[in-house]
Coordinates of C-alpha atoms in Angstrom, one line a residue:
S161 CA -0.1 0.0 -0.2
G162 CA 0.9 3.4 -1.0
I163 CA 0.4 5.2 2.4
Q164 CA -0.6 3.1 5.4
L165 CA -1.7 4.5 9.4
Y166 CA -1.8 2.0 12.4
N167 CA -3.0 2.9 15.4
N168 CA -2.1 6.7 15.2
R169 CA -3.7 10.0 16.2
F170 CA -3.9 13.4 15.1
V171 CA -2.6 12.9 11.9
R172 CA -3.2 14.9 8.6
V173 CA -2.1 14.0 5.0
E174 CA -2.1 16.8 2.6
N175 CA -1.5 17.1 -0.7
I176 CA -0.3 13.9 -2.0
H177 CA -0.9 11.8 -5.2
T178 CA -0.7 7.8 -4.5
H179 CA -1.2 6.2 -7.3
H180 CA -0.7 2.4 -8.9
H181 CA 0.3 0.5 -5.7
A182 CA -0.4 -3.4 -5.3
L183 CA -3.0 -3.6 -2.4
D184 CA -4.1 0.2 -1.4
G185 CA -3.8 3.9 -1.3
I186 CA -4.2 4.4 1.7
M187 CA -5.2 2.3 4.8
I188 CA -6.8 3.7 8.1
G189 CA -7.0 1.7 10.4
W190 CA -6.2 0.8 14.9
A191 CA -6.8 -2.9 16.2
N192 CA -8.9 -3.9 19.2
L193 CA -10.0 0.1 19.2
T194 CA -14.0 0.6 20.4
V195 CA -16.5 2.7 21.3
D196 CA -15.8 4.0 24.8
D197 CA -12.2 4.6 23.4
P198 CA -11.0 8.0 23.7
P199 CA -11.4 9.8 19.3
T200 CA -8.7 9.0 17.7
P201 CA -8.7 11.7 14.5
H202 CA -7.1 11.4 11.0
V203 CA -7.7 14.1 8.3
L204 CA -7.2 13.8 4.5
V205 CA -7.3 17.2 2.5
N206 CA -6.1 16.9 -1.4
I207 CA -5.7 13.7 -0.9
N208 CA -5.2 12.3 -4.8
S209 CA -5.0 7.7 -4.4
E210 CA -6.4 6.0 -7.8
Y211 CA -5.0 3.1 -9.6
N212 CA -4.3 0.8 -7.2
C213 CA -4.6 -2.2 -6.8
R214 CA -7.7 -3.3 -4.6
Q215 CA -8.9 0.2 -2.6
G216 CA -8.2 3.9 -2.9
L217 CA -8.7 3.5 0.8
S218 CA -9.6 1.2 3.2
W219 CA -10.3 2.3 6.4
V220 CA -10.4 -0.8 9.3
G221 CA -10.2 1.1 12.3
G222 CA -10.9 4.5 14.3
R223 CA -13.3 7.0 15.5
G224 CA -12.9 10.0 13.6
L225 CA -11.4 10.6 10.0
T226 CA -12.4 13.4 7.7
A227 CA -11.3 13.5 4.2
I228 CA -12.0 17.3 2.7
N229 CA -10.9 17.6 -1.7
C230 CA -10.4 14.0 -2.2
K231 CA -10.7 11.5 -5.1
F232 CA -10.8 7.8 -4.5
N233 CA -10.7 7.1 -8.6
H234 CA -10.0 4.5 -10.7
T235 CA -8.9 1.6 -8.5
G236 CA -8.4 -1.6 -10.1
R237 CA -8.8 0.1 -13.9
A238 CA -4.2 -0.4 -13.8
A239 CA -2.6 -3.2 -15.1
F240 CA -3.9 -5.1 -11.9
G241 CA -6.1 -5.3 -9.6
S242 CA -8.2 -7.5 -6.8
P243 CA -11.2 -7.7 -4.6
P244 CA -13.1 -6.0 -3.4
G245 CA -11.5 -2.9 -6.0
A246 CA -13.8 0.3 -4.3
G247 CA -13.4 3.6 -3.7
I248 CA -13.3 3.5 0.3
D249 CA -14.1 0.6 1.5
I250 CA -15.9 1.6 5.7
E251 CA -14.6 -2.5 6.9
A252 CA -13.8 -2.8 10.6
E253 CA -10.6 -5.5 11.6
V254 CA -10.7 -6.3 14.9
S255 CA -11.6 -2.4 16.0
V256 CA -14.8 0.0 14.9
C257 CA -14.4 2.5 12.5
R258 CA -16.8 5.6 13.7
D259 CA -17.8 9.3 12.9
G260 CA -16.4 9.8 9.3
R261 CA -17.4 12.8 7.5
F262 CA -16.0 13.0 3.6
I263 CA -16.6 16.7 1.8
N264 CA -16.3 17.9 -1.7
C265 CA -14.8 13.9 -2.5
Q266 CA -14.9 12.0 -5.4
F267 CA -15.8 8.2 -5.9
I268 CA -15.6 7.7 -9.5
N269 CA -15.1 4.7 -12.1
N270 CA -13.0 2.0 -9.5
N271 CA -13.2 -1.3 -10.1
G272 CA -15.8 -2.6 -7.7
C273 CA -18.2 -0.7 -5.7
A274 CA -17.3 3.4 -5.6
I275 CA -18.6 2.6 -1.8
V276 CA -18.8 0.3 0.8
A277 CA -19.2 -0.3 3.8
D278 CA -20.7 -4.5 4.5
S279 CA -18.0 -6.0 6.9
G280 CA -17.2 -5.8 10.6
D281 CA -18.7 -2.7 13.4
G282 CA -18.7 -0.1 11.1
G283 CA -21.1 2.7 9.1
Y284 CA -21.3 5.9 10.6
T285 CA -20.1 8.3 7.5
E286 CA -21.1 11.4 6.4
F287 CA -20.4 12.1 2.6
I288 CA -21.3 16.0 1.8
N289 CA -21.2 17.0 -2.5
C290 CA -19.5 14.2 -3.5
T291 CA -19.9 12.5 -6.8
I292 CA -20.2 8.9 -6.3
W293 CA -19.9 7.6 -9.7
G294 CA -20.5 3.4 -10.2
T295 CA -19.6 2.2 -14.0
T296 CA -18.9 -1.4 -13.5
A297 CA -19.9 -2.5 -9.7
W298 CA -22.9 -0.6 -7.4
S299 CA -22.6 3.3 -6.9
V300 CA -23.1 2.7 -3.1
W301 CA -23.2 -0.6 -1.1
A302 CA -24.7 0.2 2.1
S303 CA -24.9 -2.6 4.7
K304 CA -23.5 -0.7 7.7
P305 CA -25.5 1.5 10.0
G306 CA -25.4 5.7 10.1
L307 CA -24.8 5.5 6.6
K308 CA -25.8 9.3 5.7
F309 CA -24.9 11.3 1.7
E310 CA -25.4 14.8 2.0
D311 CA -26.2 17.1 -1.8
C312 CA -24.6 14.7 -3.5
T313 CA -24.3 13.6 -7.1
I314 CA -24.3 9.7 -7.7
H315 CA -24.4 7.7 -10.9
G316 CA -25.4 4.6 -10.5
S317 CA -27.4 2.2 -9.1
I318 CA -27.5 2.1 -5.3
V319 CA -28.0 -1.2 -2.8
H320 CA -29.3 -2.4 0.2
G321 CA -29.9 0.4 3.0
V322 CA -30.0 -0.3 6.7
G323 CA -33.3 0.2 8.8
S324 CA -33.0 1.4 12.0
D325 CA -35.9 2.5 15.1
D326 CA -33.8 4.9 15.3
P327 CA -33.6 7.3 12.5
D328 CA -30.5 8.5 12.6
L329 CA -28.9 5.0 12.6
A330 CA -31.4 4.7 8.8
T331 CA -29.6 5.2 5.9
Q332 CA -30.2 8.4 4.9
Y333 CA -29.8 11.0 1.7
R334 CA -30.7 14.0 2.0
R335 CA -30.7 17.0 -1.3
C336 CA -28.4 14.3 -3.0
R337 CA -29.4 13.6 -7.5
I338 CA -29.1 10.1 -8.2
E339 CA -29.1 9.7 -11.8
D340 CA -27.5 7.1 -15.0
V341 CA -25.9 8.7 -16.3
D342 CA -22.4 7.3 -18.2
Y343 CA -19.0 8.2 -17.4
Q344 CA -17.3 9.5 -20.6
D345 CA -16.7 5.9 -22.5
K346 CA -16.7 3.4 -19.3
G347 CA -20.5 3.3 -19.0
C348 CA -22.7 3.5 -15.6
Y349 CA -23.7 0.9 -13.3
R350 CA -27.5 -0.4 -13.8
A351 CA -28.9 -3.1 -11.9
G352 CA -32.6 -3.3 -12.3
A353 CA -33.2 0.0 -10.7
L354 CA -31.2 2.5 -9.9
V355 CA -32.8 2.6 -5.7
I356 CA -32.9 -1.1 -4.5
H357 CA -33.0 -0.1 -0.4
S358 CA -35.2 -1.1 2.0
G359 CA -35.7 -0.7 5.7
D360 CA -37.9 0.8 8.3
N361 CA -36.8 5.0 8.5
V362 CA -34.0 4.1 5.4
L363 CA -34.5 8.5 4.0
F364 CA -35.1 9.8 0.7
E365 CA -35.5 13.9 1.4
D366 CA -35.3 16.5 -1.2
C367 CA -33.8 14.3 -3.8
D368 CA -33.7 14.0 -7.5
I369 CA -33.9 10.3 -9.2
I370 CA -33.3 10.1 -12.5
A371 CA -33.6 6.7 -14.1
H372 CA -32.9 7.1 -18.6
K373 CA -32.2 3.1 -18.6
T374 CA -33.5 1.8 -16.1
K375 CA -36.0 1.2 -13.5
A376 CA -36.2 4.3 -10.7
C377 CA -36.9 2.3 -7.7
Y378 CA -38.1 -1.2 -6.3
V379 CA -37.9 -0.6 -2.8
D380 CA -39.5 -3.7 -1.7
Y381 CA -41.6 -5.0 1.5
P382 CA -41.5 -5.8 4.8
N383 CA -39.6 -2.0 6.3
R384 CA -40.9 1.0 5.5
E385 CA -39.3 3.8 4.0
I386 CA -39.5 7.5 3.4
F387 CA -39.6 9.5 0.9
R388 CA -40.7 13.3 1.1
R389 CA -40.1 16.0 -1.0
C390 CA -38.8 14.4 -4.1
R391 CA -38.7 14.6 -7.9
I392 CA -38.2 10.7 -9.6
T393 CA -38.3 11.2 -14.0
H394 CA -39.0 8.1 -15.3
R395 CA -36.9 8.0 -19.0
W396 CA -37.1 4.8 -19.5
T397 CA -38.4 4.0 -23.0
D398 CA -36.4 1.1 -23.8
A399 CA -38.8 -0.2 -21.1
P400 CA -41.3 -3.7 -22.4
D401 CA -44.5 -2.0 -22.6
H402 CA -46.8 -2.7 -19.6
T403 CA -44.0 -3.3 -17.5
F404 CA -43.5 -0.7 -14.1
Q405 CA -40.9 2.1 -13.9
S406 CA -40.7 1.7 -10.2
I407 CA -42.1 -0.4 -7.8
F408 CA -42.4 1.1 -3.7
R409 CA -44.1 -1.7 -1.4
G410 CA -45.1 -0.6 2.4
S411 CA -43.0 2.4 2.3
H412 CA -44.2 6.4 2.6
L413 CA -44.5 8.6 0.6
E414 CA -45.3 12.8 1.1
D415 CA -44.1 15.5 -1.8
V416 CA -43.2 13.1 -4.2
T417 CA -44.4 14.1 -8.4
F418 CA -43.4 11.5 -10.6
F419 CA -42.4 12.7 -13.8
E420 CA -41.7 11.2 -17.5
S421 CA -39.8 12.1 -20.7
F422 CA -40.0 9.4 -22.5
D423 CA -38.6 9.5 -26.4
P424 CA -41.6 10.2 -29.3
A425 CA -40.6 6.2 -30.9
G426 CA -42.5 5.1 -27.1
A427 CA -45.7 7.3 -27.2
D428 CA -48.1 3.8 -27.4
K429 CA -46.3 2.0 -24.4
R430 CA -48.3 2.7 -21.2
F431 CA -46.8 2.1 -17.4
S432 CA -46.9 1.6 -14.1
I433 CA -45.6 2.8 -10.4
I434 CA -46.6 -0.4 -8.2
A435 CA -47.6 1.0 -4.5
D436 CA -48.3 -2.1 -2.1
G437 CA -49.2 -1.6 1.4
V438 CA -47.9 1.9 1.2
T439 CA -49.2 5.3 3.1
I440 CA -49.4 8.7 1.4
G441 CA -49.4 11.6 2.8
T442 CA -50.3 15.4 0.7
G443 CA -48.4 16.6 -2.3
V444 CA -48.4 12.9 -3.9
H445 CA -48.7 13.6 -7.7
V446 CA -48.1 12.2 -10.9
A447 CA -48.2 13.9 -14.2
G448 CA -48.4 11.0 -17.2
P449 CA -50.3 10.3 -19.3
Q450 CA -48.2 7.4 -19.8
T451 CA -47.2 6.4 -16.7
K452 CA -49.7 5.7 -14.0
W453 CA -50.2 5.2 -10.4
G454 CA -51.3 1.2 -9.1
N455 CA -52.1 0.0 -12.7
W456 CA -50.9 0.6 -16.3
S457 CA -54.8 0.2 -17.7
W458 CA -57.0 1.6 -15.2
G459 CA -54.6 3.5 -12.9
S460 CA -54.5 7.3 -12.2
V461 CA -52.8 10.4 -13.0
G462 CA -53.0 13.3 -11.0
D463 CA -53.5 13.5 -7.3
V464 CA -52.9 10.7 -5.4
P465 CA -55.4 10.0 -2.7
Q466 CA -53.4 10.4 1.1
T467 CA -54.1 7.5 3.1
T468 CA -55.6 7.8 6.7
N469 CA -52.9 6.3 8.7
A470 CA -50.6 9.1 6.2
T471 CA -49.6 11.2 9.3
A472 CA -47.5 7.8 10.7
S473 CA -44.3 8.0 8.9
A474 CA -40.9 8.4 11.1
E475 CA -39.1 12.2 11.3
P476 CA -35.3 11.4 11.3

């Protein structure tokens, strides 16, 4: 690896280009750390960690990691690569990962996931105004609690999400733009839908979800996700006729507008937004006319009636 930082506190690394290493551009850890131990602050500023074989950044332990204006791009895109191949892997190893914060960072065109949190006692990280772009794997693989995304641009499919009775621990997306846009000639990772998330109190708030060549949302039982003040646009003209463009099962929606923008060649097609066991608050609207609420044939467009139990949504 290019930079290994183990069992350190009060570290600042700045203006480094760490690239083309056989393992990670950067690895940060602290063995046997617990949540009751003192913080272990690390700050990364203007770090370009690109074209490394295994990860741009492996965070395997610590309490307090802040990265500002950093790039964790193109992992596994040089001569060699090895799994997981992520931009960042939050993977506590006999340790904990807590209090992560990434500001104005990039996670672009990695062979694996752009951002993955899947193993160990980790998660608990904020991503603020970041660009997250999956080309051959998921843009976000969120399987640990406390992941929050604010004002981020996310290109490519995101998966899992972690639910919790405590809304602060559930996966959250606020003011994010989630859209399938190709990266140069490398493409964009599309896996059946842009948003594939499930979990109680998983939150999408003030987000734009724009699906060009895939379904927009696949949100399944048995959990209660929250979509609040979101704009969801269906543009997948090549979808099979009479299929759904989004599906919500068990979710809560309020102030959500569904738009559509299909090519004229698909003007005769009809689509649906499937809603099973959902609760509807105020301001849910389907613009239509090709995509209808409930069923492609007998479904409705316009305002969706509020359900009687709509006020039961959590307030993260």
